[in-house]
Amino acid sequence: MKDPKKFWTKKKAQWYMKAIESCNYQQKIISIIGPLLKPEDTLLDIGAGVGAFSVPLAKRIKWVTSLEPSPAMAEELENYAKKEGVPNITIIQELWGEVSVEPHDIMLIANTPVVKNHEALKSVIKKATRLVILVMSMPDENKFFFKELYPIIFKREYTPKIYLKEVFSILDDSKIRYNVKEVKYNFDQPFGSLEEAVEFWKEYMVLENYEDFLKKFLEKRLEKDGDGFRYPLKNSALVIWFIPAFKLR
């Protein structure tokens, strides 16, 4: 598993924030999560990222604690909270399990590997006093054209990480009664220029060369968007929530 503290560079965090600002992922997921919350709730957002959920949800409830190990992502989160005028957020730059946190009414985990580990999920549930909410995006076999690019550049197939089976296996084996709803959304990535897009792919694939190849490759596949370009992504996610009455065995 990649170390999130090192994986999320400043550039990646800024690109991710741009994607959040230009897609409907945030709104679609919150349309499901929002009605589950109460004004007096406290919420712990594990792997909060740039604050896609922490910041808007903080406007609805008493307090949000955002657990985000990456300095770059935490910086974007802090800037986002200031921009939105949201003061009721505490940001903790640590991984789950490496810091002691107080129990919260709501535990939120969105697309974070902690959910695939039985003991880690068990520790999360123990800290929830009212509700546990999981957000799991469906695996995209050709995310960022990796299915096409990996065989060409790395001479191997791209295999997306799939945590859904592990999560449902843990919940079912523990006889947890959960609710689940599928949400469809778009998560487009905008670029100001083709050169920026090339930089994006080089950063994500950790490449030193391939500029000319990527420029030709991306020019044929990205959508034109005004003076820039856009990587279109349509996906779906499962929002799973349950009352932590049945503790994991």
XYZ file of N, CA and C in Angstrom:
747
model
N 0.838 -1.190 0.000
C 0.000 0.000 0.000
C 0.877 1.245 0.000
N 0.516 2.238 -0.828
C 1.299 3.456 -0.930
C 1.179 4.278 0.349
N 2.280 4.925 0.713
C 2.289 5.811 1.869
C 1.624 7.123 1.465
N 0.442 7.442 2.015
C -0.265 8.657 1.606
C 0.512 9.930 1.891
N 1.389 9.891 2.892
C 2.183 11.076 3.216
C 3.129 11.426 2.073
N 3.593 10.393 1.342
C 4.522 10.608 0.242
C 3.810 10.643 -1.112
N 2.734 9.866 -1.245
C 2.041 9.775 -2.532
C 1.418 11.106 -2.933
N 0.770 11.768 -1.974
C 0.071 13.015 -2.291
C 1.037 14.195 -2.246
N 1.615 14.499 -3.396
C 2.489 15.658 -3.523
C 1.634 16.923 -3.604
N 2.279 18.068 -3.533
C 1.559 19.339 -3.613
C 0.811 19.456 -4.944
N 1.463 19.041 -6.029
C 0.828 19.099 -7.347
C -0.413 18.219 -7.398
N -0.303 16.983 -6.903
C -1.440 16.064 -6.925
C -2.598 16.599 -6.098
N -2.277 17.160 -4.945
C -3.322 17.708 -4.077
C -4.049 18.857 -4.766
N -3.310 19.711 -5.460
C -3.924 20.838 -6.166
C -4.780 20.354 -7.327
N -4.309 19.354 -8.055
C -5.107 18.792 -9.145
C -6.390 18.159 -8.609
N -6.271 17.457 -7.488
C -7.445 16.813 -6.903
C -8.479 17.865 -6.499
N -8.016 18.969 -5.939
C -8.924 20.036 -5.542
C -9.628 20.625 -6.757
N -8.905 20.778 -7.856
C -9.509 21.283 -9.092
C -10.601 20.339 -9.589
N -10.346 19.035 -9.465
C -11.344 18.053 -9.889
C -12.595 18.148 -9.020
N -12.403 18.275 -7.709
C -13.535 18.405 -6.788
C -14.377 19.623 -7.143
N -13.714 20.711 -7.498
C -14.413 21.959 -7.806
C -15.187 21.893 -9.116
N -14.805 20.976 -10.004
C -15.436 20.948 -11.326
C -16.321 19.732 -11.564
N -16.508 18.886 -10.541
C -17.330 17.688 -10.716
C -18.512 17.710 -9.750
N -19.382 16.699 -9.850
C -20.546 16.640 -8.954
C -20.436 15.524 -7.913
N -19.244 14.945 -7.778
C -19.027 13.862 -6.813
C -19.395 14.295 -5.399
N -18.882 15.436 -5.001
C -19.120 15.964 -3.661
C -20.619 16.123 -3.386
N -21.318 16.769 -4.311
C -22.746 17.025 -4.123
C -23.567 15.738 -4.103
N -23.215 14.801 -4.983
C -23.969 13.543 -5.078
C -23.853 12.723 -3.798
N -22.646 12.618 -3.264
C -22.449 11.832 -2.044
C -23.107 12.513 -0.849
N -22.966 13.827 -0.757
C -23.546 14.554 0.373
C -25.070 14.511 0.341
N -25.646 14.340 -0.842
C -27.108 14.225 -0.920
C -27.606 12.979 -0.191
N -26.727 11.993 -0.027
C -27.071 10.775 0.722
C -26.665 10.913 2.183
N -25.467 11.437 2.418
C -24.952 11.549 3.782
C -25.687 12.610 4.592
N -25.953 13.742 3.972
C -26.536 14.886 4.668
C -27.757 14.574 5.517
N -28.765 13.895 4.955
C -29.978 13.598 5.718
C -29.756 12.668 6.915
N -28.609 12.004 6.970
C -28.316 11.097 8.084
C -27.783 11.841 9.306
N -27.402 13.090 9.120
C -26.752 13.852 10.181
C -27.734 14.680 11.004
N -27.310 14.992 12.233
C -28.074 15.862 13.125
C -27.215 17.080 13.458
N -27.835 18.243 13.691
C -27.066 19.467 13.969
C -26.092 19.331 15.133
N -26.427 18.501 16.112
C -25.575 18.366 17.297
C -24.476 17.319 17.134
N -24.372 16.705 15.964
C -23.388 15.641 15.737
C -21.949 16.157 15.694
N -21.036 15.278 16.118
C -19.608 15.446 15.853
C -19.229 14.345 14.870
N -18.299 14.639 13.959
C -17.957 13.686 12.904
C -16.449 13.597 12.753
N -15.958 12.372 12.621
C -14.543 12.138 12.338
C -14.425 11.642 10.907
N -13.734 12.413 10.084
C -13.536 12.088 8.674
C -12.145 11.477 8.526
N -12.105 10.158 8.311
C -10.831 9.435 8.233
C -10.320 9.430 6.793
N -9.121 9.970 6.587
C -8.608 10.129 5.230
C -9.369 11.235 4.535
N -9.414 12.401 5.169
C -10.289 13.490 4.729
C -9.877 14.137 3.414
N -8.632 13.924 2.995
C -8.190 14.502 1.732
C -8.223 16.020 1.759
N -8.757 16.617 0.699
C -8.816 18.078 0.595
C -10.018 18.660 1.334
N -10.784 17.788 1.976
C -11.953 18.260 2.721
C -13.233 18.252 1.922
N -13.299 17.411 0.903
C -14.486 17.351 0.048
C -15.763 17.129 0.843
N -15.659 16.372 1.937
C -16.821 16.142 2.799
C -16.707 16.900 4.116
N -15.513 17.001 4.658
C -15.315 17.670 5.947
C -15.865 19.094 5.950
N -15.514 19.862 4.933
C -15.880 21.282 4.912
C -17.383 21.500 4.749
N -18.028 20.926 3.729
C -19.474 21.149 3.606
C -20.285 20.546 4.744
N -19.842 19.405 5.288
C -20.592 18.788 6.384
C -20.433 19.582 7.677
N -19.301 20.268 7.832
C -19.090 21.088 9.028
C -20.114 22.217 9.114
N -20.660 22.599 7.967
C -21.678 23.656 7.950
C -23.021 23.163 8.485
N -23.152 21.832 8.596
C -24.430 21.247 9.007
C -24.434 20.747 10.444
N -23.235 20.506 10.995
C -23.174 19.864 12.311
C -22.295 20.657 13.286
N -22.188 20.132 14.494
C -21.472 20.828 15.563
C -19.970 20.923 15.310
N -19.333 19.794 14.970
C -17.873 19.801 14.816
C -17.409 18.657 13.923
N -16.338 18.909 13.175
C -15.714 17.886 12.332
C -14.234 17.787 12.685
N -13.776 16.557 12.868
C -12.345 16.294 13.015
C -11.883 15.607 11.736
N -10.915 16.205 11.058
C -10.425 15.668 9.785
C -9.068 15.010 9.995
N -9.030 13.713 9.777
C -7.786 12.960 9.915
C -7.182 12.797 8.525
N -6.088 13.490 8.252
C -5.461 13.457 6.932
C -3.939 13.464 7.079
N -3.287 12.325 6.766
C -1.844 12.192 6.983
C -0.963 12.988 6.026
N -1.468 13.287 4.832
C -0.647 13.972 3.840
C -0.581 15.477 4.107
N 0.619 16.030 4.282
C 0.753 17.477 4.489
C 0.163 18.291 3.340
N 0.356 17.806 2.101
C -0.147 18.534 0.935
C -1.672 18.575 0.917
N -2.299 17.438 1.212
C -3.764 17.384 1.239
C -4.309 18.186 2.419
N -3.642 18.091 3.557
C -4.080 18.831 4.743
C -4.014 20.338 4.504
N -3.016 20.762 3.744
C -2.896 22.190 3.423
C -4.061 22.651 2.549
N -4.418 21.830 1.553
C -5.562 22.156 0.705
C -6.851 22.192 1.528
N -6.971 21.255 2.456
C -8.143 21.197 3.331
C -8.251 22.473 4.164
N -7.139 22.873 4.745
C -7.129 24.076 5.585
C -7.506 25.315 4.772
N -6.958 25.418 3.569
C -7.275 26.552 2.699
C -8.747 26.553 2.298
N -9.273 25.377 2.023
C -10.683 25.220 1.642
C -11.596 25.654 2.786
N -11.262 25.230 4.002
C -12.068 25.596 5.171
C -12.056 27.109 5.395
N -10.893 27.725 5.229
C -10.787 29.180 5.392
C -11.584 29.905 4.315
N -11.485 29.417 3.094
C -12.201 30.019 1.977
C -13.708 29.979 2.197
N -14.198 28.872 2.760
C -15.631 28.704 2.999
C -16.074 29.294 4.336
N -15.126 29.807 5.104
C -15.471 30.407 6.390
C -15.996 29.404 7.396
N -15.368 28.225 7.418
C -15.794 27.153 8.320
C -14.774 27.020 9.455
N -15.117 27.450 10.674
C -14.163 27.408 11.783
C -14.205 26.131 12.618
N -15.296 25.366 12.498
C -15.500 24.215 13.391
C -14.904 22.920 12.830
N -13.621 22.990 12.468
C -12.889 21.823 11.961
C -11.533 21.739 12.660
N -11.204 20.538 13.113
C -9.867 20.263 13.633
C -9.165 19.332 12.652
N -7.982 19.710 12.196
C -7.224 18.894 11.250
C -6.075 18.201 11.979
N -6.040 16.878 11.860
C -4.974 16.089 12.482
C -4.195 15.383 11.375
N -2.902 15.679 11.246
C -2.089 15.098 10.181
C -1.473 13.774 10.624
N -2.309 12.773 10.720
C -1.856 11.432 11.108
C -2.701 10.377 10.408
N -2.156 9.159 10.351
C -2.897 8.007 9.852
C -3.788 7.455 10.954
N -4.882 6.821 10.562
C -5.718 6.134 11.540
C -4.894 5.028 12.194
N -4.967 4.948 13.499
C -4.214 3.945 14.238
C -2.906 4.463 14.793
N -2.469 5.635 14.308
C -1.217 6.211 14.785
C -1.442 7.379 15.734
N -2.699 7.679 16.013
C -3.025 8.780 16.911
C -4.285 8.419 17.689
N -4.356 8.862 18.919
C -5.533 8.601 19.745
C -6.574 9.690 19.498
N -7.799 9.281 19.219
C -8.883 10.240 18.996
C -10.051 9.914 19.914
N -10.805 10.947 20.247
C -11.981 10.771 21.081
C -13.114 10.165 20.257
N -14.063 9.492 20.898
C -15.237 8.995 20.180
C -16.003 10.151 19.530
N -16.575 9.895 18.366
C -17.403 10.867 17.664
C -18.762 10.230 17.373
N -19.765 11.050 17.178
C -21.088 10.519 16.840
C -21.045 9.774 15.512
N -20.375 10.383 14.534
C -20.317 9.817 13.187
C -18.870 9.526 12.810
N -18.639 8.351 12.257
C -17.334 8.009 11.686
C -17.525 7.894 10.179
N -16.790 8.698 9.415
C -16.894 8.703 7.960
C -15.576 8.244 7.349
N -15.660 7.248 6.469
C -14.474 6.750 5.763
C -14.803 6.707 4.277
N -14.145 7.552 3.499
C -14.414 7.606 2.062
C -13.173 7.204 1.268
N -13.277 6.079 0.573
C -12.206 5.605 -0.306
C -10.844 5.574 0.380
N -10.841 4.991 1.556
C -9.616 4.857 2.336
C -9.369 3.382 2.638
N -8.157 2.868 2.393
C -7.864 1.439 2.564
C -8.124 0.874 3.948
N -8.282 1.730 4.959
C -8.507 1.236 6.318
C -9.716 0.305 6.386
N -10.667 0.473 5.465
C -11.893 -0.323 5.531
C -11.678 -1.786 5.174
N -10.574 -2.109 4.495
C -10.374 -3.498 4.075
C -9.733 -4.347 5.165
N -9.336 -3.710 6.251
C -8.674 -4.410 7.344
C -9.642 -4.615 8.498
N -9.832 -5.865 8.893
C -10.812 -6.202 9.922
C -10.542 -5.466 11.226
N -9.306 -5.501 11.692
C -8.977 -4.872 12.972
C -9.098 -3.355 12.905
N -8.696 -2.773 11.769
C -8.793 -1.322 11.614
C -10.251 -0.881 11.606
N -11.089 -1.612 10.862
C -12.510 -1.277 10.815
C -13.156 -1.476 12.179
N -12.725 -2.492 12.868
C -13.230 -2.750 14.219
C -12.910 -1.577 15.144
N -11.698 -1.044 15.030
C -11.304 0.084 15.878
C -12.083 1.344 15.530
N -12.443 1.488 14.249
C -13.257 2.630 13.822
C -14.646 2.551 14.437
N -15.253 1.374 14.350
C -16.608 1.188 14.861
C -16.682 1.448 16.360
N -15.634 1.079 17.072
C -15.615 1.291 18.526
C -15.649 2.773 18.891
N -15.181 3.621 17.966
C -15.135 5.060 18.239
C -16.415 5.784 17.813
N -17.324 5.077 17.150
C -18.573 5.694 16.694
C -19.659 5.506 17.742
N -20.301 6.593 18.137
C -21.373 6.487 19.127
C -22.754 6.440 18.488
N -22.853 6.830 17.215
C -24.180 6.835 16.586
C -24.233 6.183 15.210
N -23.233 6.455 14.356
C -23.332 5.976 12.983
C -21.948 5.839 12.346
N -21.809 4.816 11.499
C -20.604 4.640 10.684
C -21.020 4.759 9.224
N -20.301 5.582 8.460
C -20.612 5.784 7.043
C -19.374 5.468 6.214
N -19.532 4.592 5.230
C -18.447 4.237 4.316
C -18.821 4.686 2.911
N -17.870 5.236 2.185
C -18.070 5.600 0.780
C -17.026 4.853 -0.032
N -17.489 4.000 -0.943
C -16.582 3.160 -1.720
C -16.847 3.339 -3.210
N -15.917 3.968 -3.913
C -16.062 4.131 -5.358
C -15.794 2.810 -6.063
N -16.528 2.579 -7.143
C -16.326 1.372 -7.928
C -14.961 1.435 -8.618
N -14.284 0.300 -8.761
C -12.979 0.303 -9.437
C -13.128 0.640 -10.913
N -12.257 1.488 -11.418
C -12.257 1.876 -12.827
C -11.072 1.198 -13.501
N -11.361 0.249 -14.381
C -10.299 -0.553 -14.993
C -9.375 0.267 -15.892
N -9.869 1.402 -16.410
C -9.020 2.213 -17.288
C -8.866 3.626 -16.744
N -8.765 3.750 -15.417
C -8.579 5.053 -14.788
C -7.354 5.748 -15.365
N -7.524 6.989 -15.788
C -6.438 7.785 -16.371
C -5.766 7.060 -17.545
N -6.533 6.226 -18.241
C -6.031 5.460 -19.388
C -4.924 4.486 -18.995
N -4.861 4.119 -17.718
C -3.787 3.242 -17.250
C -3.817 1.866 -17.921
N -5.016 1.382 -18.252
C -5.116 0.062 -18.888
C -4.395 0.059 -20.231
N -4.408 1.199 -20.906
C -3.710 1.327 -22.186
C -2.232 1.658 -21.994
N -1.947 2.499 -21.017
C -0.585 3.011 -20.855
C 0.377 2.046 -20.167
N -0.116 1.292 -19.190
C 0.780 0.403 -18.435
C 1.490 -0.626 -19.321
N 0.776 -1.324 -20.221
C 1.473 -2.299 -21.077
C 2.517 -1.645 -21.985
N 2.251 -0.410 -22.398
C 3.185 0.279 -23.290
C 4.425 0.749 -22.537
N 4.208 1.367 -21.388
C 5.317 1.985 -20.648
C 5.994 1.021 -19.678
N 5.189 0.265 -18.939
C 5.749 -0.608 -17.891
C 5.802 -2.084 -18.285
N 5.253 -2.413 -19.457
C 5.249 -3.799 -19.948
C 4.502 -4.745 -19.006
N 3.455 -4.245 -18.388
C 2.614 -5.078 -17.527
C 1.200 -4.518 -17.497
N 0.274 -5.344 -17.045
C -1.124 -4.927 -16.991
C -1.384 -4.041 -15.776
N -2.352 -3.172 -15.920
C -2.783 -2.345 -14.788
C -3.908 -3.059 -14.057
N -3.761 -3.217 -12.753
C -4.775 -3.887 -11.940
C -5.298 -2.918 -10.888
N -6.533 -2.442 -11.043
C -7.081 -1.510 -10.050
C -7.313 -2.190 -8.714
N -7.160 -1.429 -7.648
C -7.380 -1.969 -6.305
C -8.875 -2.067 -6.043
N -9.297 -3.222 -5.543
C -10.709 -3.455 -5.260
C -10.869 -3.819 -3.788
N -11.584 -2.991 -3.049
C -11.778 -3.229 -1.622
C -13.213 -3.641 -1.288
N -14.104 -3.594 -2.269
C -15.521 -3.837 -1.997
C -15.767 -5.218 -1.406
N -15.139 -6.239 -1.983
C -15.356 -7.605 -1.503
C -14.910 -7.752 -0.057
N -13.752 -7.173 0.259
C -13.244 -7.265 1.630
C -14.192 -6.597 2.617
N -14.694 -5.420 2.239
C -15.584 -4.672 3.132
C -16.861 -5.443 3.408
N -17.518 -5.906 2.357
C -18.773 -6.632 2.548
C -18.555 -7.953 3.275
N -17.412 -8.574 3.044
C -17.099 -9.814 3.751
C -16.980 -9.563 5.246
N -16.297 -8.470 5.621
C -16.143 -8.123 7.038
C -17.494 -7.821 7.668
N -18.303 -7.031 6.982
C -19.611 -6.646 7.529
C -20.543 -7.847 7.649
N -20.571 -8.680 6.612
C -21.460 -9.846 6.630
C -21.025 -10.872 7.671
N -19.726 -11.124 7.749
C -19.220 -12.084 8.731
C -19.492 -11.620 10.155
N -19.535 -10.316 10.337
C -19.765 -9.752 11.672
C -21.243 -9.521 11.955
N -22.094 -9.928 10.974
C -23.553 -9.810 11.115
C -23.993 -8.369 11.395
N -23.340 -7.439 10.724
C -23.720 -6.031 10.840
C -24.851 -5.739 9.863
N -25.893 -5.127 10.347
C -27.033 -4.759 9.509
C -26.770 -3.382 8.913
N -26.491 -3.360 7.640
C -26.112 -2.104 7.004
C -27.088 -1.718 5.896
N -27.085 -0.436 5.583
C -27.834 0.103 4.451
C -26.831 0.441 3.354
N -27.255 0.340 2.114
C -26.350 0.650 1.014
C -27.125 1.305 -0.130
N -26.515 2.303 -0.713
C -27.125 2.982 -1.854
C -26.048 3.325 -2.872
N -26.341 3.062 -4.142
C -25.397 3.384 -5.212
C -25.644 4.805 -5.718
N -24.559 5.528 -5.944
C -24.637 6.905 -6.418
C -23.778 7.043 -7.672
N -24.367 7.561 -8.738
C -23.611 7.810 -9.967
C -23.128 9.259 -9.972
N -21.910 9.465 -10.445
C -21.345 10.811 -10.436
C -20.314 10.964 -11.552
N -19.919 12.209 -11.800
C -18.796 12.445 -12.707
C -17.649 13.046 -11.910
N -16.437 12.699 -12.287
C -15.247 13.182 -11.585
C -14.213 13.601 -12.626
N -14.572 14.601 -13.424
C -13.682 15.057 -14.487
C -12.460 15.773 -13.919
N -11.351 15.651 -14.635
C -10.123 16.347 -14.243
C -9.808 17.409 -15.288
N -9.886 18.700 -14.926
C -9.603 19.765 -15.892
C -8.115 20.110 -15.970
N -7.692 20.549 -17.156
C -6.311 20.987 -17.363
C -6.319 22.291 -18.147
N -5.440 23.207 -17.762
C -5.365 24.480 -18.463
C -4.722 24.371 -19.826
N -3.928 23.312 -20.022
C -3.231 23.113 -21.292
C -2.869 21.649 -21.450
N -2.455 21.290 -22.655
C -2.023 19.919 -22.909
C -0.729 19.635 -22.152
N 0.101 20.647 -22.002
C 1.358 20.498 -21.268
C 1.093 20.161 -19.798
N 0.067 20.790 -19.226
C -0.287 20.489 -17.838
C -0.785 19.053 -17.714
N -1.543 18.600 -18.710
C -2.035 17.223 -18.705
C -0.873 16.234 -18.748
N 0.114 16.516 -19.579
C 1.303 15.658 -19.664
C 2.006 15.617 -18.311
N 2.116 16.761 -17.664
C 2.748 16.835 -16.343
C 1.971 15.995 -15.326
N 0.651 16.030 -15.432
C -0.216 15.251 -14.540
C 0.079 13.761 -14.674
N 0.101 13.274 -15.915
C 0.336 11.833 -16.122
C 1.747 11.436 -15.712
N 2.709 12.282 -15.953
C 4.084 11.980 -15.535
C 4.174 11.891 -14.014
N 3.475 12.782 -13.338
C 3.491 12.798 -11.875
C 2.846 11.541 -11.310
N 1.684 11.160 -11.855
C 0.962 9.997 -11.335
C 1.641 8.680 -11.687
N 2.314 8.638 -12.828
C 2.962 7.400 -13.245
C 4.454 7.381 -12.896
N 4.924 8.454 -12.268
C 6.331 8.595 -11.853
C 7.251 8.360 -13.056
N 7.119 9.222 -14.044
C 7.903 9.121 -15.269
C 8.839 10.313 -15.406
N 10.034 10.064 -15.936
C 10.979 11.151 -16.185
C 10.956 11.580 -17.645
N 10.546 10.677 -18.517
C 10.523 10.981 -19.947
C 9.099 10.838 -20.499
N 8.976 10.418 -21.728
C 7.706 10.130 -22.391
C 6.866 11.381 -22.676
N 7.443 12.588 -22.630
C 6.657 13.795 -22.894
C 6.011 13.774 -24.277
N 6.793 13.498 -25.307
C 6.274 13.515 -26.678
C 5.209 12.444 -26.871
N 5.477 11.249 -26.342
C 4.507 10.163 -26.468
C 3.195 10.524 -25.778
N 3.284 11.016 -24.538
C 2.081 11.359 -23.780
C 1.308 12.500 -24.434
N 2.017 13.455 -24.987
C 1.345 14.586 -25.628
C 0.493 14.113 -26.802
N 1.054 13.246 -27.629
C 0.303 12.712 -28.768
C -0.835 11.815 -28.295
N -0.557 10.993 -27.293
C -1.560 10.065 -26.749
C -2.740 10.829 -26.164
N -2.457 11.817 -25.327
C -3.513 12.552 -24.628
C -4.285 13.483 -25.555
N -3.615 14.026 -26.541
C -4.280 14.940 -27.472
C -5.426 14.247 -28.200
N -5.278 12.936 -28.417
C -6.309 12.165 -29.111
C -7.449 11.742 -28.184
N -7.208 11.738 -26.871
C -8.181 11.157 -25.942
C -8.867 12.162 -25.008
N -8.196 13.238 -24.675
C -8.810 14.224 -23.785
C -9.848 15.053 -24.531
N -10.838 15.528 -23.809
C -11.859 16.389 -24.396
C -11.395 17.839 -24.350
N -11.656 18.564 -25.428
C -11.338 19.996 -25.436
C -12.323 20.706 -24.523
N -11.812 21.642 -23.732
C -12.649 22.357 -22.764
C -12.249 23.833 -22.771
N -12.876 24.613 -23.638
C -12.489 26.010 -23.784
C -11.072 26.106 -24.305
N -10.220 26.804 -23.571
C -8.812 26.912 -23.959
C -7.981 25.744 -23.431
N -8.602 24.899 -22.622
C -7.873 23.789 -22.024
C -8.415 22.433 -22.433
N -8.208 21.446 -21.561
C -8.635 20.075 -21.825
C -9.279 19.490 -20.571
N -9.946 18.371 -20.752
C -10.632 17.726 -19.637
C -10.562 16.213 -19.794
N -10.201 15.543 -18.714
C -10.276 14.077 -18.681
C -11.639 13.715 -18.106
N -12.530 13.133 -18.917
C -13.877 12.820 -18.437
C -13.921 11.489 -17.693
N -14.589 11.484 -16.563
C -14.737 10.244 -15.803
C -16.145 10.147 -15.241
N -16.847 9.109 -15.627
C -18.153 8.808 -15.044
C -18.002 7.536 -14.230
N -18.463 7.570 -12.999
C -18.289 6.420 -12.124
C -19.470 6.333 -11.175
N -19.425 5.374 -10.301
C -20.458 5.244 -9.271
C -19.788 4.814 -7.973
N -20.458 5.083 -6.882
C -19.932 4.730 -5.564
C -21.041 4.123 -4.729
N -20.649 3.319 -3.768
C -21.600 2.775 -2.805
C -21.450 3.545 -1.503
N -22.563 4.064 -1.012
C -22.587 4.690 0.307
C -23.202 3.674 1.258
N -22.427 3.254 2.244
C -22.853 2.225 3.202
C -22.920 2.862 4.581
N -24.012 2.657 5.289
C -24.086 3.207 6.644
C -24.792 2.239 7.582
N -24.379 2.269 8.837
C -24.971 1.373 9.827
C -24.785 1.927 11.227
N -25.670 1.510 12.106
C -25.582 1.865 13.518
C -24.606 0.895 14.169
N -23.627 1.373 14.909
C -22.610 0.485 15.493
C -23.108 -0.271 16.721
N -24.310 -0.826 16.628
C -24.864 -1.579 17.751
C -24.252 -2.972 17.812
N -23.900 -3.501 16.632
C -23.312 -4.837 16.569
C -21.808 -4.686 16.378
N -21.057 -4.815 17.432
C -19.612 -4.641 17.356
C -18.974 -5.790 16.582
N -17.942 -5.480 15.842
C -17.254 -6.516 15.082
C -16.652 -7.556 16.012
N -16.743 -8.804 15.591
C -16.219 -9.893 16.408
C -14.726 -10.063 16.195
